[in-house]
Amino acid sequence: MGKFEEIINAEEPVLVDFYADWCSPCKAMAPELVKLAGKVKGKAKVIKVDVDKNPEAAVRFQIRGIPTLILFKKGHIRWRQSGMMNAEQLENAIVQNLL
């Protein structure tokens, strides 16, 4: 998990979307994540992790349902939520949990 570890342990906050290609709510959230990435550019990073291709990450972070979003700062979980959210809700979660 080298690259993933590097990303979540970085100084810059990272919102990780744990998803799967077959998940309809995950597909519906994709445009919201793109919007969010544009809004928080330079302040936080947004990445996606496919739970089917990265089962060790899913087990490590106890992903029981998808989409699950986890906000990391220097490797620590600052916020976690399962289910669909829009870009504005996600941006608020980032701001409330990091500033």
PDB file of N, CA and C in Angstrom:
ATOM      1  N   MET A   1       0.829  -1.214   0.000  1.00  0.00           N
ATOM      2  CA  MET A   1       0.000   0.000   0.000  1.00  0.00           C
ATOM      3  C   MET A   1       0.859   1.258   0.000  1.00  0.00           C
ATOM      4  N   GLY A   2       2.053   1.197  -0.499  1.00  0.00           N
ATOM      5  CA  GLY A   2       3.000   2.290  -0.443  1.00  0.00           C
ATOM      6  C   GLY A   2       2.497   3.639  -0.904  1.00  0.00           C
ATOM      7  N   LYS A   3       1.984   3.727  -2.116  1.00  0.00           N
ATOM      8  CA  LYS A   3       1.546   5.004  -2.683  1.00  0.00           C
ATOM      9  C   LYS A   3       0.363   5.581  -1.894  1.00  0.00           C
ATOM     10  N   PHE A   4      -0.589   4.718  -1.545  1.00  0.00           N
ATOM     11  CA  PHE A   4      -1.756   5.147  -0.773  1.00  0.00           C
ATOM     12  C   PHE A   4      -1.305   5.720   0.575  1.00  0.00           C
ATOM     13  N   GLU A   5      -0.373   5.024   1.230  1.00  0.00           N
ATOM     14  CA  GLU A   5       0.157   5.487   2.518  1.00  0.00           C
ATOM     15  C   GLU A   5       0.787   6.870   2.379  1.00  0.00           C
ATOM     16  N   GLU A   6       1.556   7.051   1.327  1.00  0.00           N
ATOM     17  CA  GLU A   6       2.192   8.354   1.074  1.00  0.00           C
ATOM     18  C   GLU A   6       1.150   9.451   0.961  1.00  0.00           C
ATOM     19  N   ILE A   7       0.093   9.156   0.212  1.00  0.00           N
ATOM     20  CA  ILE A   7      -0.949  10.156  -0.042  1.00  0.00           C
ATOM     21  C   ILE A   7      -1.665  10.539   1.244  1.00  0.00           C
ATOM     22  N   ILE A   8      -2.110   9.533   2.027  1.00  0.00           N
ATOM     23  CA  ILE A   8      -2.892   9.866   3.229  1.00  0.00           C
ATOM     24  C   ILE A   8      -2.038  10.419   4.367  1.00  0.00           C
ATOM     25  N   ASN A   9      -0.745  10.188   4.320  1.00  0.00           N
ATOM     26  CA  ASN A   9       0.146  10.713   5.361  1.00  0.00           C
ATOM     27  C   ASN A   9       0.720  12.080   5.017  1.00  0.00           C
ATOM     28  N   ALA A  10       0.374  12.596   3.864  1.00  0.00           N
ATOM     29  CA  ALA A  10       0.901  13.889   3.425  1.00  0.00           C
ATOM     30  C   ALA A  10       0.352  15.031   4.285  1.00  0.00           C
ATOM     31  N   GLU A  11       1.003  16.159   4.178  1.00  0.00           N
ATOM     32  CA  GLU A  11       0.588  17.374   4.895  1.00  0.00           C
ATOM     33  C   GLU A  11      -0.796  17.832   4.411  1.00  0.00           C
ATOM     34  N   GLU A  12      -1.004  17.726   3.090  1.00  0.00           N
ATOM     35  CA  GLU A  12      -2.273  18.164   2.497  1.00  0.00           C
ATOM     36  C   GLU A  12      -3.391  17.193   2.873  1.00  0.00           C
ATOM     37  N   PRO A  13      -4.538  17.693   3.351  1.00  0.00           N
ATOM     38  CA  PRO A  13      -5.670  16.826   3.662  1.00  0.00           C
ATOM     39  C   PRO A  13      -6.124  16.066   2.414  1.00  0.00           C
ATOM     40  N   VAL A  14      -6.616  14.842   2.616  1.00  0.00           N
ATOM     41  CA  VAL A  14      -7.053  14.003   1.501  1.00  0.00           C
ATOM     42  C   VAL A  14      -8.424  13.420   1.819  1.00  0.00           C
ATOM     43  N   LEU A  15      -9.377  13.637   0.917  1.00  0.00           N
ATOM     44  CA  LEU A  15     -10.678  12.996   1.018  1.00  0.00           C
ATOM     45  C   LEU A  15     -10.636  11.772   0.117  1.00  0.00           C
ATOM     46  N   VAL A  16     -10.834  10.595   0.711  1.00  0.00           N
ATOM     47  CA  VAL A  16     -10.795   9.343  -0.048  1.00  0.00           C
ATOM     48  C   VAL A  16     -12.222   8.835  -0.226  1.00  0.00           C
ATOM     49  N   ASP A  17     -12.583   8.597  -1.481  1.00  0.00           N
ATOM     50  CA  ASP A  17     -13.879   8.005  -1.820  1.00  0.00           C
ATOM     51  C   ASP A  17     -13.653   6.519  -2.058  1.00  0.00           C
ATOM     52  N   PHE A  18     -14.133   5.689  -1.140  1.00  0.00           N
ATOM     53  CA  PHE A  18     -14.071   4.241  -1.326  1.00  0.00           C
ATOM     54  C   PHE A  18     -15.327   3.854  -2.104  1.00  0.00           C
ATOM     55  N   TYR A  19     -15.123   3.259  -3.280  1.00  0.00           N
ATOM     56  CA  TYR A  19     -16.230   2.999  -4.197  1.00  0.00           C
ATOM     57  C   TYR A  19     -16.013   1.669  -4.922  1.00  0.00           C
ATOM     58  N   ALA A  20     -17.001   1.311  -5.772  1.00  0.00           N
ATOM     59  CA  ALA A  20     -16.859   0.173  -6.686  1.00  0.00           C
ATOM     60  C   ALA A  20     -17.555   0.533  -7.992  1.00  0.00           C
ATOM     61  N   ASP A  21     -17.057  -0.026  -9.089  1.00  0.00           N
ATOM     62  CA  ASP A  21     -17.624   0.289 -10.408  1.00  0.00           C
ATOM     63  C   ASP A  21     -19.086  -0.117 -10.542  1.00  0.00           C
ATOM     64  N   TRP A  22     -19.506  -1.157  -9.820  1.00  0.00           N
ATOM     65  CA  TRP A  22     -20.879  -1.667  -9.932  1.00  0.00           C
ATOM     66  C   TRP A  22     -21.874  -0.906  -9.048  1.00  0.00           C
ATOM     67  N   CYS A  23     -21.397   0.016  -8.258  1.00  0.00           N
ATOM     68  CA  CYS A  23     -22.223   0.727  -7.271  1.00  0.00           C
ATOM     69  C   CYS A  23     -22.902   1.952  -7.898  1.00  0.00           C
ATOM     70  N   SER A  24     -24.237   1.913  -7.997  1.00  0.00           N
ATOM     71  CA  SER A  24     -24.984   3.027  -8.602  1.00  0.00           C
ATOM     72  C   SER A  24     -24.824   4.346  -7.849  1.00  0.00           C
ATOM     73  N   PRO A  25     -24.967   4.358  -6.507  1.00  0.00           N
ATOM     74  CA  PRO A  25     -24.760   5.628  -5.790  1.00  0.00           C
ATOM     75  C   PRO A  25     -23.341   6.179  -5.988  1.00  0.00           C
ATOM     76  N   CYS A  26     -22.363   5.280  -6.119  1.00  0.00           N
ATOM     77  CA  CYS A  26     -20.977   5.720  -6.344  1.00  0.00           C
ATOM     78  C   CYS A  26     -20.867   6.439  -7.684  1.00  0.00           C
ATOM     79  N   LYS A  27     -21.529   5.871  -8.698  1.00  0.00           N
ATOM     80  CA  LYS A  27     -21.515   6.496 -10.030  1.00  0.00           C
ATOM     81  C   LYS A  27     -22.195   7.856  -9.988  1.00  0.00           C
ATOM     82  N   ALA A  28     -23.297   7.943  -9.243  1.00  0.00           N
ATOM     83  CA  ALA A  28     -24.037   9.200  -9.141  1.00  0.00           C
ATOM     84  C   ALA A  28     -23.206  10.275  -8.433  1.00  0.00           C
ATOM     85  N   MET A  29     -22.334   9.858  -7.521  1.00  0.00           N
ATOM     86  CA  MET A  29     -21.505  10.819  -6.782  1.00  0.00           C
ATOM     87  C   MET A  29     -20.305  11.322  -7.565  1.00  0.00           C
ATOM     88  N   ALA A  30     -19.908  10.609  -8.598  1.00  0.00           N
ATOM     89  CA  ALA A  30     -18.698  10.959  -9.353  1.00  0.00           C
ATOM     90  C   ALA A  30     -18.661  12.430  -9.788  1.00  0.00           C
ATOM     91  N   PRO A  31     -19.744  12.973 -10.394  1.00  0.00           N
ATOM     92  CA  PRO A  31     -19.683  14.390 -10.798  1.00  0.00           C
ATOM     93  C   PRO A  31     -19.552  15.338  -9.602  1.00  0.00           C
ATOM     94  N   GLU A  32     -20.125  14.972  -8.457  1.00  0.00           N
ATOM     95  CA  GLU A  32     -20.010  15.801  -7.253  1.00  0.00           C
ATOM     96  C   GLU A  32     -18.560  15.836  -6.769  1.00  0.00           C
ATOM     97  N   LEU A  33     -17.868  14.707  -6.874  1.00  0.00           N
ATOM     98  CA  LEU A  33     -16.471  14.653  -6.461  1.00  0.00           C
ATOM     99  C   LEU A  33     -15.589  15.486  -7.382  1.00  0.00           C
ATOM    100  N   VAL A  34     -15.920  15.503  -8.664  1.00  0.00           N
ATOM    101  CA  VAL A  34     -15.181  16.327  -9.623  1.00  0.00           C
ATOM    102  C   VAL A  34     -15.376  17.812  -9.265  1.00  0.00           C
ATOM    103  N   LYS A  35     -16.630  18.183  -8.967  1.00  0.00           N
ATOM    104  CA  LYS A  35     -16.937  19.561  -8.564  1.00  0.00           C
ATOM    105  C   LYS A  35     -16.153  19.930  -7.297  1.00  0.00           C
ATOM    106  N   LEU A  36     -16.190  19.020  -6.324  1.00  0.00           N
ATOM    107  CA  LEU A  36     -15.503  19.248  -5.059  1.00  0.00           C
ATOM    108  C   LEU A  36     -14.007  19.431  -5.279  1.00  0.00           C
ATOM    109  N   ALA A  37     -13.413  18.580  -6.094  1.00  0.00           N
ATOM    110  CA  ALA A  37     -11.968  18.659  -6.348  1.00  0.00           C
ATOM    111  C   ALA A  37     -11.601  20.044  -6.878  1.00  0.00           C
ATOM    112  N   GLY A  38     -12.445  20.603  -7.733  1.00  0.00           N
ATOM    113  CA  GLY A  38     -12.208  21.948  -8.253  1.00  0.00           C
ATOM    114  C   GLY A  38     -12.301  23.007  -7.172  1.00  0.00           C
ATOM    115  N   LYS A  39     -13.273  22.846  -6.261  1.00  0.00           N
ATOM    116  CA  LYS A  39     -13.483  23.821  -5.188  1.00  0.00           C
ATOM    117  C   LYS A  39     -12.360  23.820  -4.154  1.00  0.00           C
ATOM    118  N   VAL A  40     -11.798  22.649  -3.860  1.00  0.00           N
ATOM    119  CA  VAL A  40     -10.797  22.555  -2.783  1.00  0.00           C
ATOM    120  C   VAL A  40      -9.363  22.453  -3.303  1.00  0.00           C
ATOM    121  N   LYS A  41      -9.195  22.636  -4.600  1.00  0.00           N
ATOM    122  CA  LYS A  41      -7.859  22.540  -5.198  1.00  0.00           C
ATOM    123  C   LYS A  41      -6.889  23.469  -4.466  1.00  0.00           C
ATOM    124  N   GLY A  42      -5.737  22.920  -4.102  1.00  0.00           N
ATOM    125  CA  GLY A  42      -4.749  23.700  -3.378  1.00  0.00           C
ATOM    126  C   GLY A  42      -4.924  23.643  -1.868  1.00  0.00           C
ATOM    127  N   LYS A  43      -6.109  23.195  -1.404  1.00  0.00           N
ATOM    128  CA  LYS A  43      -6.379  23.097   0.033  1.00  0.00           C
ATOM    129  C   LYS A  43      -6.500  21.644   0.481  1.00  0.00           C
ATOM    130  N   ALA A  44      -7.002  20.794  -0.417  1.00  0.00           N
ATOM    131  CA  ALA A  44      -7.193  19.372  -0.110  1.00  0.00           C
ATOM    132  C   ALA A  44      -7.182  18.590  -1.413  1.00  0.00           C
ATOM    133  N   LYS A  45      -6.902  17.309  -1.298  1.00  0.00           N
ATOM    134  CA  LYS A  45      -6.873  16.423  -2.451  1.00  0.00           C
ATOM    135  C   LYS A  45      -8.081  15.493  -2.367  1.00  0.00           C
ATOM    136  N   VAL A  46      -8.628  15.096  -3.517  1.00  0.00           N
ATOM    137  CA  VAL A  46      -9.740  14.147  -3.567  1.00  0.00           C
ATOM    138  C   VAL A  46      -9.285  12.966  -4.412  1.00  0.00           C
ATOM    139  N   ILE A  47      -9.337  11.755  -3.824  1.00  0.00           N
ATOM    140  CA  ILE A  47      -8.951  10.566  -4.578  1.00  0.00           C
ATOM    141  C   ILE A  47     -10.029   9.492  -4.434  1.00  0.00           C
ATOM    142  N   LYS A  48     -10.030   8.556  -5.366  1.00  0.00           N
ATOM    143  CA  LYS A  48     -10.971   7.446  -5.348  1.00  0.00           C
ATOM    144  C   LYS A  48     -10.199   6.141  -5.181  1.00  0.00           C
ATOM    145  N   VAL A  49     -10.740   5.235  -4.356  1.00  0.00           N
ATOM    146  CA  VAL A  49     -10.131   3.922  -4.150  1.00  0.00           C
ATOM    147  C   VAL A  49     -11.200   2.865  -4.404  1.00  0.00           C
ATOM    148  N   ASP A  50     -10.961   2.031  -5.409  1.00  0.00           N
ATOM    149  CA  ASP A  50     -11.883   0.950  -5.760  1.00  0.00           C
ATOM    150  C   ASP A  50     -11.705  -0.183  -4.755  1.00  0.00           C
ATOM    151  N   VAL A  51     -12.758  -0.501  -3.991  1.00  0.00           N
ATOM    152  CA  VAL A  51     -12.656  -1.522  -2.946  1.00  0.00           C
ATOM    153  C   VAL A  51     -12.452  -2.923  -3.516  1.00  0.00           C
ATOM    154  N   ASP A  52     -12.887  -3.143  -4.754  1.00  0.00           N
ATOM    155  CA  ASP A  52     -12.682  -4.457  -5.383  1.00  0.00           C
ATOM    156  C   ASP A  52     -11.224  -4.656  -5.792  1.00  0.00           C
ATOM    157  N   LYS A  53     -10.571  -3.575  -6.195  1.00  0.00           N
ATOM    158  CA  LYS A  53      -9.168  -3.664  -6.612  1.00  0.00           C
ATOM    159  C   LYS A  53      -8.208  -3.467  -5.448  1.00  0.00           C
ATOM    160  N   ASN A  54      -8.706  -2.936  -4.333  1.00  0.00           N
ATOM    161  CA  ASN A  54      -7.880  -2.659  -3.146  1.00  0.00           C
ATOM    162  C   ASN A  54      -8.547  -3.213  -1.885  1.00  0.00           C
ATOM    163  N   PRO A  55      -8.762  -4.534  -1.843  1.00  0.00           N
ATOM    164  CA  PRO A  55      -9.485  -5.103  -0.690  1.00  0.00           C
ATOM    165  C   PRO A  55      -8.768  -4.884   0.638  1.00  0.00           C
ATOM    166  N   GLU A  56      -7.422  -4.799   0.610  1.00  0.00           N
ATOM    167  CA  GLU A  56      -6.698  -4.593   1.866  1.00  0.00           C
ATOM    168  C   GLU A  56      -7.027  -3.228   2.470  1.00  0.00           C
ATOM    169  N   ALA A  57      -7.215  -2.212   1.629  1.00  0.00           N
ATOM    170  CA  ALA A  57      -7.591  -0.880   2.132  1.00  0.00           C
ATOM    171  C   ALA A  57      -9.015  -0.919   2.693  1.00  0.00           C
ATOM    172  N   ALA A  58      -9.902  -1.636   2.022  1.00  0.00           N
ATOM    173  CA  ALA A  58     -11.289  -1.753   2.487  1.00  0.00           C
ATOM    174  C   ALA A  58     -11.345  -2.435   3.858  1.00  0.00           C
ATOM    175  N   VAL A  59     -10.548  -3.479   4.029  1.00  0.00           N
ATOM    176  CA  VAL A  59     -10.509  -4.188   5.311  1.00  0.00           C
ATOM    177  C   VAL A  59      -9.885  -3.300   6.386  1.00  0.00           C
ATOM    178  N   ARG A  60      -8.770  -2.677   6.058  1.00  0.00           N
ATOM    179  CA  ARG A  60      -8.054  -1.844   7.036  1.00  0.00           C
ATOM    180  C   ARG A  60      -8.931  -0.732   7.600  1.00  0.00           C
ATOM    181  N   PHE A  61      -9.726  -0.106   6.733  1.00  0.00           N
ATOM    182  CA  PHE A  61     -10.558   1.014   7.174  1.00  0.00           C
ATOM    183  C   PHE A  61     -12.007   0.605   7.424  1.00  0.00           C
ATOM    184  N   GLN A  62     -12.243  -0.709   7.506  1.00  0.00           N
ATOM    185  CA  GLN A  62     -13.554  -1.273   7.842  1.00  0.00           C
ATOM    186  C   GLN A  62     -14.675  -0.681   6.998  1.00  0.00           C
ATOM    187  N   ILE A  63     -14.478  -0.730   5.682  1.00  0.00           N
ATOM    188  CA  ILE A  63     -15.485  -0.228   4.755  1.00  0.00           C
ATOM    189  C   ILE A  63     -16.584  -1.281   4.652  1.00  0.00           C
ATOM    190  N   ARG A  64     -17.762  -0.969   5.173  1.00  0.00           N
ATOM    191  CA  ARG A  64     -18.888  -1.910   5.189  1.00  0.00           C
ATOM    192  C   ARG A  64     -19.900  -1.604   4.090  1.00  0.00           C
ATOM    193  N   GLY A  65     -19.976  -0.350   3.707  1.00  0.00           N
ATOM    194  CA  GLY A  65     -20.896   0.072   2.660  1.00  0.00           C
ATOM    195  C   GLY A  65     -20.216   1.105   1.795  1.00  0.00           C
ATOM    196  N   ILE A  66     -20.663   1.204   0.565  1.00  0.00           N
ATOM    197  CA  ILE A  66     -20.076   2.193  -0.336  1.00  0.00           C
ATOM    198  C   ILE A  66     -21.190   3.021  -0.964  1.00  0.00           C
ATOM    199  N   PRO A  67     -20.934   4.261  -1.284  1.00  0.00           N
ATOM    200  CA  PRO A  67     -19.670   4.956  -1.078  1.00  0.00           C
ATOM    201  C   PRO A  67     -19.426   5.283   0.398  1.00  0.00           C
ATOM    202  N   THR A  68     -18.179   5.188   0.797  1.00  0.00           N
ATOM    203  CA  THR A  68     -17.731   5.659   2.110  1.00  0.00           C
ATOM    204  C   THR A  68     -16.627   6.670   1.854  1.00  0.00           C
ATOM    205  N   LEU A  69     -16.742   7.801   2.508  1.00  0.00           N
ATOM    206  CA  LEU A  69     -15.753   8.876   2.348  1.00  0.00           C
ATOM    207  C   LEU A  69     -15.021   9.063   3.660  1.00  0.00           C
ATOM    208  N   ILE A  70     -13.699   9.119   3.578  1.00  0.00           N
ATOM    209  CA  ILE A  70     -12.877   9.331   4.766  1.00  0.00           C
ATOM    210  C   ILE A  70     -11.916  10.482   4.485  1.00  0.00           C
ATOM    211  N   LEU A  71     -11.881  11.427   5.406  1.00  0.00           N
ATOM    212  CA  LEU A  71     -10.986  12.578   5.306  1.00  0.00           C
ATOM    213  C   LEU A  71      -9.769  12.329   6.188  1.00  0.00           C
ATOM    214  N   PHE A  72      -8.593  12.320   5.577  1.00  0.00           N
ATOM    215  CA  PHE A  72      -7.337  12.099   6.288  1.00  0.00           C
ATOM    216  C   PHE A  72      -6.545  13.390   6.366  1.00  0.00           C
ATOM    217  N   LYS A  73      -5.841  13.565   7.470  1.00  0.00           N
ATOM    218  CA  LYS A  73      -4.882  14.658   7.625  1.00  0.00           C
ATOM    219  C   LYS A  73      -3.679  14.053   8.331  1.00  0.00           C
ATOM    220  N   LYS A  74      -2.543  14.038   7.658  1.00  0.00           N
ATOM    221  CA  LYS A  74      -1.310  13.454   8.195  1.00  0.00           C
ATOM    222  C   LYS A  74      -1.522  12.020   8.690  1.00  0.00           C
ATOM    223  N   GLY A  75      -2.320  11.256   7.944  1.00  0.00           N
ATOM    224  CA  GLY A  75      -2.541   9.847   8.264  1.00  0.00           C
ATOM    225  C   GLY A  75      -3.633   9.585   9.284  1.00  0.00           C
ATOM    226  N   HIS A  76      -4.181  10.639   9.867  1.00  0.00           N
ATOM    227  CA  HIS A  76      -5.239  10.468  10.865  1.00  0.00           C
ATOM    228  C   HIS A  76      -6.598  10.715  10.240  1.00  0.00           C
ATOM    229  N   ILE A  77      -7.582   9.912  10.644  1.00  0.00           N
ATOM    230  CA  ILE A  77      -8.949  10.095  10.160  1.00  0.00           C
ATOM    231  C   ILE A  77      -9.558  11.274  10.912  1.00  0.00           C
ATOM    232  N   ARG A  78      -9.981  12.279  10.161  1.00  0.00           N
ATOM    233  CA  ARG A  78     -10.590  13.476  10.764  1.00  0.00           C
ATOM    234  C   ARG A  78     -12.111  13.466  10.625  1.00  0.00           C
ATOM    235  N   TRP A  79     -12.626  12.700   9.641  1.00  0.00           N
ATOM    236  CA  TRP A  79     -14.067  12.662   9.374  1.00  0.00           C
ATOM    237  C   TRP A  79     -14.355  11.444   8.528  1.00  0.00           C
ATOM    238  N   ARG A  80     -15.543  10.869   8.708  1.00  0.00           N
ATOM    239  CA  ARG A  80     -15.924   9.677   7.954  1.00  0.00           C
ATOM    240  C   ARG A  80     -17.440   9.672   7.777  1.00  0.00           C
ATOM    241  N   GLN A  81     -17.889   9.295   6.580  1.00  0.00           N
ATOM    242  CA  GLN A  81     -19.327   9.262   6.303  1.00  0.00           C
ATOM    243  C   GLN A  81     -19.599   8.253   5.190  1.00  0.00           C
ATOM    244  N   SER A  82     -20.676   7.490   5.337  1.00  0.00           N
ATOM    245  CA  SER A  82     -21.099   6.584   4.264  1.00  0.00           C
ATOM    246  C   SER A  82     -22.354   7.146   3.619  1.00  0.00           C
ATOM    247  N   GLY A  83     -22.517   6.868   2.347  1.00  0.00           N
ATOM    248  CA  GLY A  83     -23.698   7.326   1.615  1.00  0.00           C
ATOM    249  C   GLY A  83     -23.393   8.514   0.722  1.00  0.00           C
ATOM    250  N   MET A  84     -24.399   8.843  -0.088  1.00  0.00           N
ATOM    251  CA  MET A  84     -24.231   9.926  -1.061  1.00  0.00           C
ATOM    252  C   MET A  84     -24.245  11.290  -0.401  1.00  0.00           C
ATOM    253  N   MET A  85     -23.402  12.152  -0.919  1.00  0.00           N
ATOM    254  CA  MET A  85     -23.360  13.545  -0.479  1.00  0.00           C
ATOM    255  C   MET A  85     -23.039  14.400  -1.696  1.00  0.00           C
ATOM    256  N   ASN A  86     -23.477  15.663  -1.658  1.00  0.00           N
ATOM    257  CA  ASN A  86     -23.145  16.541  -2.783  1.00  0.00           C
ATOM    258  C   ASN A  86     -21.861  17.304  -2.476  1.00  0.00           C
ATOM    259  N   ALA A  87     -21.363  18.012  -3.472  1.00  0.00           N
ATOM    260  CA  ALA A  87     -20.084  18.723  -3.346  1.00  0.00           C
ATOM    261  C   ALA A  87     -20.105  19.730  -2.200  1.00  0.00           C
ATOM    262  N   GLU A  88     -21.218  20.423  -2.028  1.00  0.00           N
ATOM    263  CA  GLU A  88     -21.318  21.428  -0.975  1.00  0.00           C
ATOM    264  C   GLU A  88     -21.225  20.777   0.411  1.00  0.00           C
ATOM    265  N   GLN A  89     -21.920  19.659   0.606  1.00  0.00           N
ATOM    266  CA  GLN A  89     -21.861  18.954   1.894  1.00  0.00           C
ATOM    267  C   GLN A  89     -20.441  18.465   2.174  1.00  0.00           C
ATOM    268  N   LEU A  90     -19.791  17.949   1.153  1.00  0.00           N
ATOM    269  CA  LEU A  90     -18.423  17.460   1.320  1.00  0.00           C
ATOM    270  C   LEU A  90     -17.464  18.597   1.624  1.00  0.00           C
ATOM    271  N   GLU A  91     -17.633  19.704   0.939  1.00  0.00           N
ATOM    272  CA  GLU A  91     -16.761  20.867   1.193  1.00  0.00           C
ATOM    273  C   GLU A  91     -16.954  21.351   2.633  1.00  0.00           C
ATOM    274  N   ASN A  92     -18.201  21.387   3.105  1.00  0.00           N
ATOM    275  CA  ASN A  92     -18.471  21.792   4.487  1.00  0.00           C
ATOM    276  C   ASN A  92     -17.800  20.843   5.474  1.00  0.00           C
ATOM    277  N   ALA A  93     -17.839  19.554   5.192  1.00  0.00           N
ATOM    278  CA  ALA A  93     -17.203  18.565   6.073  1.00  0.00           C
ATOM    279  C   ALA A  93     -15.702  18.796   6.139  1.00  0.00           C
ATOM    280  N   ILE A  94     -15.102  19.101   5.002  1.00  0.00           N
ATOM    281  CA  ILE A  94     -13.658  19.370   4.965  1.00  0.00           C
ATOM    282  C   ILE A  94     -13.327  20.611   5.791  1.00  0.00           C
ATOM    283  N   VAL A  95     -14.074  21.675   5.562  1.00  0.00           N
ATOM    284  CA  VAL A  95     -13.831  22.936   6.275  1.00  0.00           C
ATOM    285  C   VAL A  95     -14.032  22.756   7.781  1.00  0.00           C
ATOM    286  N   GLN A  96     -15.126  22.113   8.187  1.00  0.00           N
ATOM    287  CA  GLN A  96     -15.436  21.944   9.612  1.00  0.00           C
ATOM    288  C   GLN A  96     -14.418  21.068  10.328  1.00  0.00           C
ATOM    289  N   ASN A  97     -13.835  20.108   9.628  1.00  0.00           N
ATOM    290  CA  ASN A  97     -12.947  19.164  10.275  1.00  0.00           C
ATOM    291  C   ASN A  97     -11.466  19.480  10.133  1.00  0.00           C
ATOM    292  N   LEU A  98     -11.137  20.529   9.405  1.00  0.00           N
ATOM    293  CA  LEU A  98      -9.725  20.844   9.207  1.00  0.00           C
ATOM    294  C   LEU A  98      -9.335  22.254   9.624  1.00  0.00           C
ATOM    295  N   LEU A  99     -10.292  23.130   9.738  1.00  0.00           N
ATOM    296  CA  LEU A  99      -9.936  24.509  10.049  1.00  0.00           C
ATOM    297  C   LEU A  99     -10.264  24.865  11.486  1.00  0.00           C
TER     298      LEU A  99
END
